[in-house]
XYZ file of N, CA and C in Angstrom:
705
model
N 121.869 81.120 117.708
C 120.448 81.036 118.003
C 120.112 81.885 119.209
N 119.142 82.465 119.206
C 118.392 83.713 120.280
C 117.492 82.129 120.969
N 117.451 81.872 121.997
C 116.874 81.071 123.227
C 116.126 81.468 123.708
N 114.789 81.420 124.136
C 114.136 81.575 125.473
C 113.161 80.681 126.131
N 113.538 80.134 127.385
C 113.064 79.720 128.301
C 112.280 79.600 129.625
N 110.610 79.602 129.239
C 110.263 79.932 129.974
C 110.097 81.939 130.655
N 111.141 82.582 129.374
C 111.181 83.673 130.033
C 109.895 84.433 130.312
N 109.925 85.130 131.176
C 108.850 86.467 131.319
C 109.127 88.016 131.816
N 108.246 89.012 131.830
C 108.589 90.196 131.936
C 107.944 90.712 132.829
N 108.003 91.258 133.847
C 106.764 91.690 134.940
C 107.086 93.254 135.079
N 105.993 94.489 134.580
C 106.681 95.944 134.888
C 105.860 96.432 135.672
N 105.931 97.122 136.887
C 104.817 97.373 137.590
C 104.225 96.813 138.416
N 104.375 95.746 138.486
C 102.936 94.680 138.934
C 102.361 93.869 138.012
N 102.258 93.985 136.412
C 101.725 93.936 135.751
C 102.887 92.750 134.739
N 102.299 91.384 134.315
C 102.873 90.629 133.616
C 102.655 90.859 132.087
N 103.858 91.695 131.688
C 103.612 92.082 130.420
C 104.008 91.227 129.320
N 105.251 89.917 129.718
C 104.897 89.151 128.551
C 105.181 87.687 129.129
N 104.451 86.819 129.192
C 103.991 85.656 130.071
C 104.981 84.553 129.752
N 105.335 83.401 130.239
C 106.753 82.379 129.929
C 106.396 82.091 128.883
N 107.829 82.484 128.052
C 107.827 81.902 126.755
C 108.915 81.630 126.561
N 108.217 80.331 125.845
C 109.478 79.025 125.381
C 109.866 79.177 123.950
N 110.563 79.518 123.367
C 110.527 79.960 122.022
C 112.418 80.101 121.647
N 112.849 79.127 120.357
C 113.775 79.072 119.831
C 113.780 79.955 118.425
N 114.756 81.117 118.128
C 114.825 82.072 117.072
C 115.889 81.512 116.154
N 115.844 80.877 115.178
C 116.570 80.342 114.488
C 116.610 81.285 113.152
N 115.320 81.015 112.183
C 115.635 81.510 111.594
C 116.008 82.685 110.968
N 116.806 83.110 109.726
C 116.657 84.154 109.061
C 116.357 85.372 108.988
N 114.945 85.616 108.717
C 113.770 86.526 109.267
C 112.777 86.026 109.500
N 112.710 86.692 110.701
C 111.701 86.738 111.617
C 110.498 87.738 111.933
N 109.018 87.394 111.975
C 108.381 89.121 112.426
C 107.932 88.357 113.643
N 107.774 89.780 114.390
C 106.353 89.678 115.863
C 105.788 90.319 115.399
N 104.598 89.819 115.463
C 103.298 90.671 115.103
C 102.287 90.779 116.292
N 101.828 91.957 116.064
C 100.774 92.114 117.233
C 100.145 93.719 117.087
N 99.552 93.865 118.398
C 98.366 94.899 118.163
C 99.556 95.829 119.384
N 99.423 97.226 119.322
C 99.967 98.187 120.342
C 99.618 97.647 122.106
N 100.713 97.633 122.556
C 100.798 97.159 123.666
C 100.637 95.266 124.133
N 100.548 94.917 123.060
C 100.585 93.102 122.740
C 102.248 92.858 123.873
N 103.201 93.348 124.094
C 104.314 92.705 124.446
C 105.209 92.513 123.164
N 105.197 93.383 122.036
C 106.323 92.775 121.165
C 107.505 93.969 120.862
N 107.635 95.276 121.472
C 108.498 95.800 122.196
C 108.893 95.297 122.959
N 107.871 94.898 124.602
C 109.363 94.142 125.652
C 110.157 93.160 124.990
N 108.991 92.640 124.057
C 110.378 91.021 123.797
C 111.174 91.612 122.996
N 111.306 92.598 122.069
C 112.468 93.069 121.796
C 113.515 93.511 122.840
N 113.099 94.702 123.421
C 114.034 95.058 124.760
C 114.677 94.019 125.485
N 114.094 92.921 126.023
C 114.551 91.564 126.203
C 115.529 90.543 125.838
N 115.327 90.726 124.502
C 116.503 89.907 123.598
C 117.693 90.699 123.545
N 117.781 92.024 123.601
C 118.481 92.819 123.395
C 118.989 93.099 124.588
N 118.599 92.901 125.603
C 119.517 92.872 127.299
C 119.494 93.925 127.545
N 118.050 94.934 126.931
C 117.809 96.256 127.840
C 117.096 96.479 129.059
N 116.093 95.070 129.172
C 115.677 94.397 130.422
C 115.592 93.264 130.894
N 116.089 93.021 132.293
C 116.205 91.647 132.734
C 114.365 90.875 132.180
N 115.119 89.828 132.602
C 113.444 88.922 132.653
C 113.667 88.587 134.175
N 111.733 88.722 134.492
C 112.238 88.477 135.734
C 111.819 87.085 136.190
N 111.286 86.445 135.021
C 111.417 84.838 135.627
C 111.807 84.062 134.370
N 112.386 82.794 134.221
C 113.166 82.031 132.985
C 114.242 82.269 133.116
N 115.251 82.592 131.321
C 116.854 82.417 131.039
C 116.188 82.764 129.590
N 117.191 83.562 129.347
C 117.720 84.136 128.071
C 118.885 84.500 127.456
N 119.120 83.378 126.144
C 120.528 83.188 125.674
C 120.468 83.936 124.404
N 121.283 84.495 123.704
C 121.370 85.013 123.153
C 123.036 85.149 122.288
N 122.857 83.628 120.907
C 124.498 83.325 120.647
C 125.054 82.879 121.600
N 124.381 82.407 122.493
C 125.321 81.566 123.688
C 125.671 82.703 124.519
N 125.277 84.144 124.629
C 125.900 85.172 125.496
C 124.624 85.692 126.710
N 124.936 86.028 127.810
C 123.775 85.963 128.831
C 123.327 87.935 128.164
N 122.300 88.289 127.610
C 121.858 89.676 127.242
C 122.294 90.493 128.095
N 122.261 90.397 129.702
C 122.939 91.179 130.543
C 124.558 91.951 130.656
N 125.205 91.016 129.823
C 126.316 91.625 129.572
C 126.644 92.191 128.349
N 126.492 93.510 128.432
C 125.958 94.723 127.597
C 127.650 94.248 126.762
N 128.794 94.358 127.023
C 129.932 94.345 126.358
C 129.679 93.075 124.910
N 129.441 91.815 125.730
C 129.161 90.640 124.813
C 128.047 90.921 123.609
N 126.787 91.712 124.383
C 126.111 91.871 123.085
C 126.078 93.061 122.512
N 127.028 93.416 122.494
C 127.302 94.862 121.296
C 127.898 93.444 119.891
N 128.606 92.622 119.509
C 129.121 92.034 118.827
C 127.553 91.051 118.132
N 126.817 90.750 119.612
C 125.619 89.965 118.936
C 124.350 90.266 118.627
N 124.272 91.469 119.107
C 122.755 92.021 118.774
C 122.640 93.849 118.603
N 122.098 93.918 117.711
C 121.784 95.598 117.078
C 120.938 95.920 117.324
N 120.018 96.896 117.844
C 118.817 97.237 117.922
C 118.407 98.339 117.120
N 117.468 98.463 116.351
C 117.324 100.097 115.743
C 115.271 100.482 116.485
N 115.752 101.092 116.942
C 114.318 101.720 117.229
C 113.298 102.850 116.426
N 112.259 102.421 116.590
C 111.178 103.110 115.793
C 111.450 104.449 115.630
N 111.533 105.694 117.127
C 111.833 106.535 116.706
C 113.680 106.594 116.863
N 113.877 107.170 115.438
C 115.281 107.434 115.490
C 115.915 108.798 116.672
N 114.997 109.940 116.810
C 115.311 110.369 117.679
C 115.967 110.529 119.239
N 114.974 108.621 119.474
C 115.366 108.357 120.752
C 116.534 107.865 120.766
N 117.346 107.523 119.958
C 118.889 106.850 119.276
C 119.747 107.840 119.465
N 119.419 108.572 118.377
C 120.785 109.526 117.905
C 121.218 110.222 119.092
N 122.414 109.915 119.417
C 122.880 110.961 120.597
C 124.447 112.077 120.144
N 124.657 111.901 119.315
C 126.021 112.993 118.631
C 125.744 113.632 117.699
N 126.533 115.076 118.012
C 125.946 115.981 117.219
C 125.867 115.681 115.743
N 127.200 114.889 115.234
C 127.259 114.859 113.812
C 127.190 113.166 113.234
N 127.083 112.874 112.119
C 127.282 111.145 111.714
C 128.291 110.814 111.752
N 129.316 110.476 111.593
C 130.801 109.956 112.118
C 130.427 109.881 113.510
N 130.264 111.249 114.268
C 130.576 110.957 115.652
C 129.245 109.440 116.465
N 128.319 109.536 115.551
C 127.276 108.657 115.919
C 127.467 107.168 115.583
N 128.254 107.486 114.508
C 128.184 105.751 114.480
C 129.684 105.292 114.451
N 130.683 106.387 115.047
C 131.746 105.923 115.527
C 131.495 105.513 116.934
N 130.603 105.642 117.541
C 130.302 105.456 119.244
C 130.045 104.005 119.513
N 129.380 103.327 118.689
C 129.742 101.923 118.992
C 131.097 100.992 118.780
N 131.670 101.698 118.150
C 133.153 101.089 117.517
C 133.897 101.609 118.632
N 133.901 102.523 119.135
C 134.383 103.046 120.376
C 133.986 102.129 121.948
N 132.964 101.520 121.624
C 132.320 101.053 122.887
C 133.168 99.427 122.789
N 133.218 99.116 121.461
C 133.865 97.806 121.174
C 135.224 97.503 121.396
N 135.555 98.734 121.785
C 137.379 98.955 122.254
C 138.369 99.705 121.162
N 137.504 100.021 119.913
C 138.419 100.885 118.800
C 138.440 102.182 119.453
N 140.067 102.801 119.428
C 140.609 104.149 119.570
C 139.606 105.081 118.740
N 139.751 106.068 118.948
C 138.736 107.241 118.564
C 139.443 107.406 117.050
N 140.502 107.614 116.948
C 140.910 107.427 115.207
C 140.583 106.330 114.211
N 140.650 105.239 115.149
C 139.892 104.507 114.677
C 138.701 103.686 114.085
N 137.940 104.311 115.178
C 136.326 104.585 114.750
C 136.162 105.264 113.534
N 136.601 106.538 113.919
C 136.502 108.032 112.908
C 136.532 106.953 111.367
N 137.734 106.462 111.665
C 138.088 106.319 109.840
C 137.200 104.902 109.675
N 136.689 103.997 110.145
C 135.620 103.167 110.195
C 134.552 103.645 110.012
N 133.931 104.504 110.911
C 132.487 105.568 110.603
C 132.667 105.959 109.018
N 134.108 106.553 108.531
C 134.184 107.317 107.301
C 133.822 106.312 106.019
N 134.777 105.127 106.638
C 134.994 104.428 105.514
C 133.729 103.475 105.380
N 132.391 102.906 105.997
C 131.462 103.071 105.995
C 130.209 103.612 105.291
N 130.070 105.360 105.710
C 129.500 105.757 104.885
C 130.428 105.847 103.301
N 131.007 105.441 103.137
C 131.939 105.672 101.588
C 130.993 104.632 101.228
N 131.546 103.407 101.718
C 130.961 102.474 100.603
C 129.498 102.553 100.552
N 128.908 103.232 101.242
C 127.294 103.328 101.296
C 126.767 104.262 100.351
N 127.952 105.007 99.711
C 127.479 106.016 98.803
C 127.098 107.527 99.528
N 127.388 107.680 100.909
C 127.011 108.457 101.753
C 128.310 109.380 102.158
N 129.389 109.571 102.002
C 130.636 109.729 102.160
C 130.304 111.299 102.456
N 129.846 111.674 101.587
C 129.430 113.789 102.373
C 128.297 113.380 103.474
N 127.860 112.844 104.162
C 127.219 112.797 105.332
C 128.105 112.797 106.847
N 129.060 112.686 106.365
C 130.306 112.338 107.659
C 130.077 113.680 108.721
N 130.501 114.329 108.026
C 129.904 115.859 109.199
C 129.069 116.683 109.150
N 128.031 115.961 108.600
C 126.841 116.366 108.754
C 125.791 116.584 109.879
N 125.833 117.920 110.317
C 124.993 117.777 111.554
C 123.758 116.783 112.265
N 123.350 115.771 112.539
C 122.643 114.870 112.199
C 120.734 115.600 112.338
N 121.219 117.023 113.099
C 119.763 117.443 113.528
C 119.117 118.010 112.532
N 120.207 117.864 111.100
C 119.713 118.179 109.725
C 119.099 116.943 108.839
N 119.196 115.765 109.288
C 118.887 115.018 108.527
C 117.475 114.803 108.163
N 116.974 113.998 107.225
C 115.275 113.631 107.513
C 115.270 112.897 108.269
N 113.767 112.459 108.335
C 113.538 111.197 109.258
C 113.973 110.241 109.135
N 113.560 109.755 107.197
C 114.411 108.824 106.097
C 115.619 108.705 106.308
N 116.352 109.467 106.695
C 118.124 109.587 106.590
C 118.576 109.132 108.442
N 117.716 110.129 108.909
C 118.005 109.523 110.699
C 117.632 107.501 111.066
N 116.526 107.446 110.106
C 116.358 105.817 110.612
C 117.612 105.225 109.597
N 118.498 105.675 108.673
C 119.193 105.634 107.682
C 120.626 105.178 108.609
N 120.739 106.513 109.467
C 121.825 106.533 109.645
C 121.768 105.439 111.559
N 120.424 105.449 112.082
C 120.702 104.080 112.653
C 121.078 102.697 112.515
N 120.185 102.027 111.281
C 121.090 101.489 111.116
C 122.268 101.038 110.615
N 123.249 102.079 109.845
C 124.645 102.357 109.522
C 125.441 102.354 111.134
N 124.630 102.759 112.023
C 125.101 103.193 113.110
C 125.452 101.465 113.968
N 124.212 100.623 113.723
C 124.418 99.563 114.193
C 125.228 98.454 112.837
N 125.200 98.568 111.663
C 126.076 97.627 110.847
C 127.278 98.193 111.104
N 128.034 99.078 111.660
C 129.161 99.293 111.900
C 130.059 98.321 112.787
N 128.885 97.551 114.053
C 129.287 96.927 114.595
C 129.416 95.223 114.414
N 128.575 94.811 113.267
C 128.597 93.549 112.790
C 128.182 92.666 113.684
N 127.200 93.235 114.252
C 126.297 91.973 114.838
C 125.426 90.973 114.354
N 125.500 89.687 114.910
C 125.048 88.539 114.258
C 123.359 88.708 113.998
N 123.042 89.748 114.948
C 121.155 89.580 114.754
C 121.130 91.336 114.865
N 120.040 91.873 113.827
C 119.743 92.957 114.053
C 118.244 92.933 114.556
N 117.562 93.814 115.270
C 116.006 93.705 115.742
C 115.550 95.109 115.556
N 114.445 95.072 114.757
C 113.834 95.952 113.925
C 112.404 96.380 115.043
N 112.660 97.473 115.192
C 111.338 98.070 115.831
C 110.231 99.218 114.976
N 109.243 98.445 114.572
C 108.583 98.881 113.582
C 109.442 100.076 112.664
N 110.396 99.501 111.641
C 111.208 99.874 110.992
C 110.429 100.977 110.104
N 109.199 101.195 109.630
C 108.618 101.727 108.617
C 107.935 102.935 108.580
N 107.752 102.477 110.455
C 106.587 103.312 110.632
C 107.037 104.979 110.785
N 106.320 105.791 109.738
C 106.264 107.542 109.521
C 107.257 107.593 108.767
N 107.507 106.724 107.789
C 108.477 106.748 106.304
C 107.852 106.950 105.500
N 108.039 107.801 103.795
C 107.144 107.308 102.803
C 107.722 106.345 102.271
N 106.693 106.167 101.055
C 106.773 104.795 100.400
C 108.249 105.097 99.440
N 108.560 105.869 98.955
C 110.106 105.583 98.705
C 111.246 105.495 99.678
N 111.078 105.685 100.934
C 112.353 105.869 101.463
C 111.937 104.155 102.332
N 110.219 103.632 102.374
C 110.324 102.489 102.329
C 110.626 101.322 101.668
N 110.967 101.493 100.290
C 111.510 101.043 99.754
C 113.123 100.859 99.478
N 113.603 101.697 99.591
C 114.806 102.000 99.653
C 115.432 101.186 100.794
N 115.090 101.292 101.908
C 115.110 100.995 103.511
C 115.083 99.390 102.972
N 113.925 99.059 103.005
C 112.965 97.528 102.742
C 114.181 96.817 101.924
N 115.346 97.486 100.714
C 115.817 97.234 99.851
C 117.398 96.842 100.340
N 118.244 97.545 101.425
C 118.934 97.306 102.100
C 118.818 96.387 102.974
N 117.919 96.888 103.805
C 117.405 95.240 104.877
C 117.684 93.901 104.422
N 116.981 93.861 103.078
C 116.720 92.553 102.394
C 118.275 91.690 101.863
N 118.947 92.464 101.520
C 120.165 92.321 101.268
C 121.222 91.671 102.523
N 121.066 92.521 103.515
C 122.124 91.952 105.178
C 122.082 90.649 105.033
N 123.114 89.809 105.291
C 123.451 88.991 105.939
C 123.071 88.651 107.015
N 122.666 89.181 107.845
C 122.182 88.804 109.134
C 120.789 88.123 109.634
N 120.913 87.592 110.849
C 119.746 87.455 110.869
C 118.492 89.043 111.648
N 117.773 88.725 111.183
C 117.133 90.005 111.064
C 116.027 89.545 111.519
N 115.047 90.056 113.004
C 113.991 90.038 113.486
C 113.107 91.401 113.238
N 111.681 91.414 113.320
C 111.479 92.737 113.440
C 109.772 92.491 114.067
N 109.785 93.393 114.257
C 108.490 93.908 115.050
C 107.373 94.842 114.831
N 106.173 94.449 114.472
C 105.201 95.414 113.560
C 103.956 95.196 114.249
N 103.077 96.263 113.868
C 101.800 96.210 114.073
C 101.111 95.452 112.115
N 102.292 95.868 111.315
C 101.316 95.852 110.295
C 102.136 94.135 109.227
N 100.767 94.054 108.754
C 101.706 92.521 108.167
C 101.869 92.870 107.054
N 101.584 93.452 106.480
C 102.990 93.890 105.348
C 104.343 94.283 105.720
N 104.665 94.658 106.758
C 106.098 94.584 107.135
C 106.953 93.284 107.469
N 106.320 92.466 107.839
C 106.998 90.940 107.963
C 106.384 89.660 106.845
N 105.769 90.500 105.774
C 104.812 89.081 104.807
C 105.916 88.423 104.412
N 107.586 88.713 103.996
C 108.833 87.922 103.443
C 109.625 87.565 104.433
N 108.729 87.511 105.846
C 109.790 86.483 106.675
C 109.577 85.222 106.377
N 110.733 84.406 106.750
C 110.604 82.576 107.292
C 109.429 82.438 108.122
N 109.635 83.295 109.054
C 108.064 82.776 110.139
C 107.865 84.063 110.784
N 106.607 83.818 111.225
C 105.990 84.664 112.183
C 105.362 84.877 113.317
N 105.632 85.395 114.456
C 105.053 85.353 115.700
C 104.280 86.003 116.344
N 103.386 85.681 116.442
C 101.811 86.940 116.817
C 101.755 86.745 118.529
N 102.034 88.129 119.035
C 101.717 87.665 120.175
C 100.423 88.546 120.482
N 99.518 88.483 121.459
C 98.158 88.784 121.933
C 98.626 89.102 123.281
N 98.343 90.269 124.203
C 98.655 90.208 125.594
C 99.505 89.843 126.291
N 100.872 89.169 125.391
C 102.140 88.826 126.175
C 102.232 87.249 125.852
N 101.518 86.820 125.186
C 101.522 85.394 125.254
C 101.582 85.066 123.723
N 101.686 84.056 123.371
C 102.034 83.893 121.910
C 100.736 83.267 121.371
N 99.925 83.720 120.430
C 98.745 83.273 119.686
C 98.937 82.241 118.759
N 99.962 82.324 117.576
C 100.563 81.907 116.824
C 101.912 81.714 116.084
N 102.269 80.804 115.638
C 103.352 80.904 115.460
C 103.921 79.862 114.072
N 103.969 80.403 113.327
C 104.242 79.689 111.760
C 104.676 80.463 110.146
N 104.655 79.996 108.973
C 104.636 80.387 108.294
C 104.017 82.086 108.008
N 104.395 82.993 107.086
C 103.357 83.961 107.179
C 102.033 84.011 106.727
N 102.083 82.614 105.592
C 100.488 82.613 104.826
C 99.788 81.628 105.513
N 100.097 81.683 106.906
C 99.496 80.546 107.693
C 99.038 81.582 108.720
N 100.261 82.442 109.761
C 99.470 83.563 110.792
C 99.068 84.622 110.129
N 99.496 85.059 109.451
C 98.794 86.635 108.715
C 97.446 86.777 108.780
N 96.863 85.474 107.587
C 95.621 85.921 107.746
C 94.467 85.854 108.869
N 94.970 85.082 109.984
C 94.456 84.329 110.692
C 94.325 86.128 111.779
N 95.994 86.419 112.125
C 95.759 87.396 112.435
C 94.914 88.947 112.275
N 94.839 89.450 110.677
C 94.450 90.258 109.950
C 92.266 90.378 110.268
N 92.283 88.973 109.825
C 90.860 88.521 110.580
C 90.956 88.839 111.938
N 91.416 88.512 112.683
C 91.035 88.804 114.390
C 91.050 90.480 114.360
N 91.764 91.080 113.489
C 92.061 92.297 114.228
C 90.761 93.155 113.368
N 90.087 92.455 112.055
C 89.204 93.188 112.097
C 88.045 93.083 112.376
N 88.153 91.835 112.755
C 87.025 91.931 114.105
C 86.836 92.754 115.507
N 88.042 92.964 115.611
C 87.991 94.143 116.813
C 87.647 95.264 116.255
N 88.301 95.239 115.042
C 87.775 97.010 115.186
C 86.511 97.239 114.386
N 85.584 96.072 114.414
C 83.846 95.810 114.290
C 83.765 96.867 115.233
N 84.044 96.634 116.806
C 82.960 96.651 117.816
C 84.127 98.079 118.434
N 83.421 98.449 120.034
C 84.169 99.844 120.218
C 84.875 99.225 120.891
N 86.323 98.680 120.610
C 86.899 97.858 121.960
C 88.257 98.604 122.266
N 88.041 99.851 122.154
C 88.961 100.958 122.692
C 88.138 101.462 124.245
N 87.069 101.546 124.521
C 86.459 102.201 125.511
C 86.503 101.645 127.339
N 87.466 100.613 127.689
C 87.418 100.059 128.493
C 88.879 100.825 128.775
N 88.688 101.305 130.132
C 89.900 101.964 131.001
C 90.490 101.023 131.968
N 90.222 99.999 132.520
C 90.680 99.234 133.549
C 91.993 98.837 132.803
């Protein structure tokens, strides 16, 4: 179970996501919210890429801060794959976490290999990755993170600047993992087949339930905003 207590996030000066008490149990999970709502930090958060700076956050019983412990419990794949990929070729990319986990570099290698094999991907191994598509780069993130078999993967708007086949395709693997699987969207068709859903508003949590319970509730609020001009305020 992903824990949080009371946690919060403060960047700047600025309280970007307010104490929240919130147990992650199930399955799948979405955050839902509007751009800049706080449902990036709480990803970054769970994932022990930033402290909280007031509460406790458990994560499988492991404190997020210790980056070693949660390579085994938590995956992250981010929206843009660009900001990920750091090796020139695929083997070398998603041998780097198997490497970080304490596997010898031969070891990785033939893990990375044997990997893309069963994925049907087996000629991608030295493939320059700065050749890939976009489809294939968010592809090969998360290959990059199931390599490591972590108990929770966290999805950062997984979809977004895919087409509709390679969202499907994507949508089609996901669904399949074993894991538990969180993710994070602006749009509720990306989380309508979770267990539950969590809308947060400004850092704070609006709702929190079924999806045919927040969706619409949410979907309504948001087009009520964009009735009126409520982009024009700079403060």
């Amino acid at each position: 179970m992903i824990s949080l207590h009371n946690a919060s996030v403060t960047l700047q000066g600025r309280e970007v996501i307010a104490p929240l008490t919130l147990d992650l149990a199930q399955h799948r999970i979405g955050i839902i919210g509007r751009n800049g709502s706080g449902k990036t930090t709480l990803l970054r958060l769970i994932a022990g890429l930033i402290p909280a700076t007031g509460g406790t956050v458990q994560v499988h019983g492991q404190n997020p801060n210790d980056r070693r412990a949660m390579l085994g419990a938590v995956g992250i794949v981010f929206q843009n794959p660009d900001a990920q990929i750091l090796f020139p070729t695929v083997a070398e990319e998603i041998a780097f976490g198997l490497r970080q986990m304490g596997q010898t570099a031969a070891q990785a290698d033939a893990a990375a290999r044997a990997l893309l094999a069963a994925e049907g991907r087996a000629h991608w191994a030295d493939a320059p990755t700065h050749t890939l598509s976009g489809g294939q780069r968010h592809y090969l993130c998360l290959l990059s993170v199931l390599a490591m078999a972590p108990k929770t993967i966290l999805l950062d708007e997984p979809f977004a600047g895919l087409d509709m086949p390679t969202q499907i395709r994507l949508a089609r693997r996901l669904s399949a993992l074993p894991q538990q699987i969180i993710t994070i969207s602006h749009d509720p068709a990306a989380v309508t087949a979770a267990d539950r859903v969590i809308w947060l508003e400004a850092g704070q949590m609006q709702a929190d339930g079924p999806p045919d319970a927040v969706l619409p509730a949410f979907t309504a609020a948001m087009q009520d905003r964009g009735a009126v001009d409520a982009d024009t305020d700079l403060s």
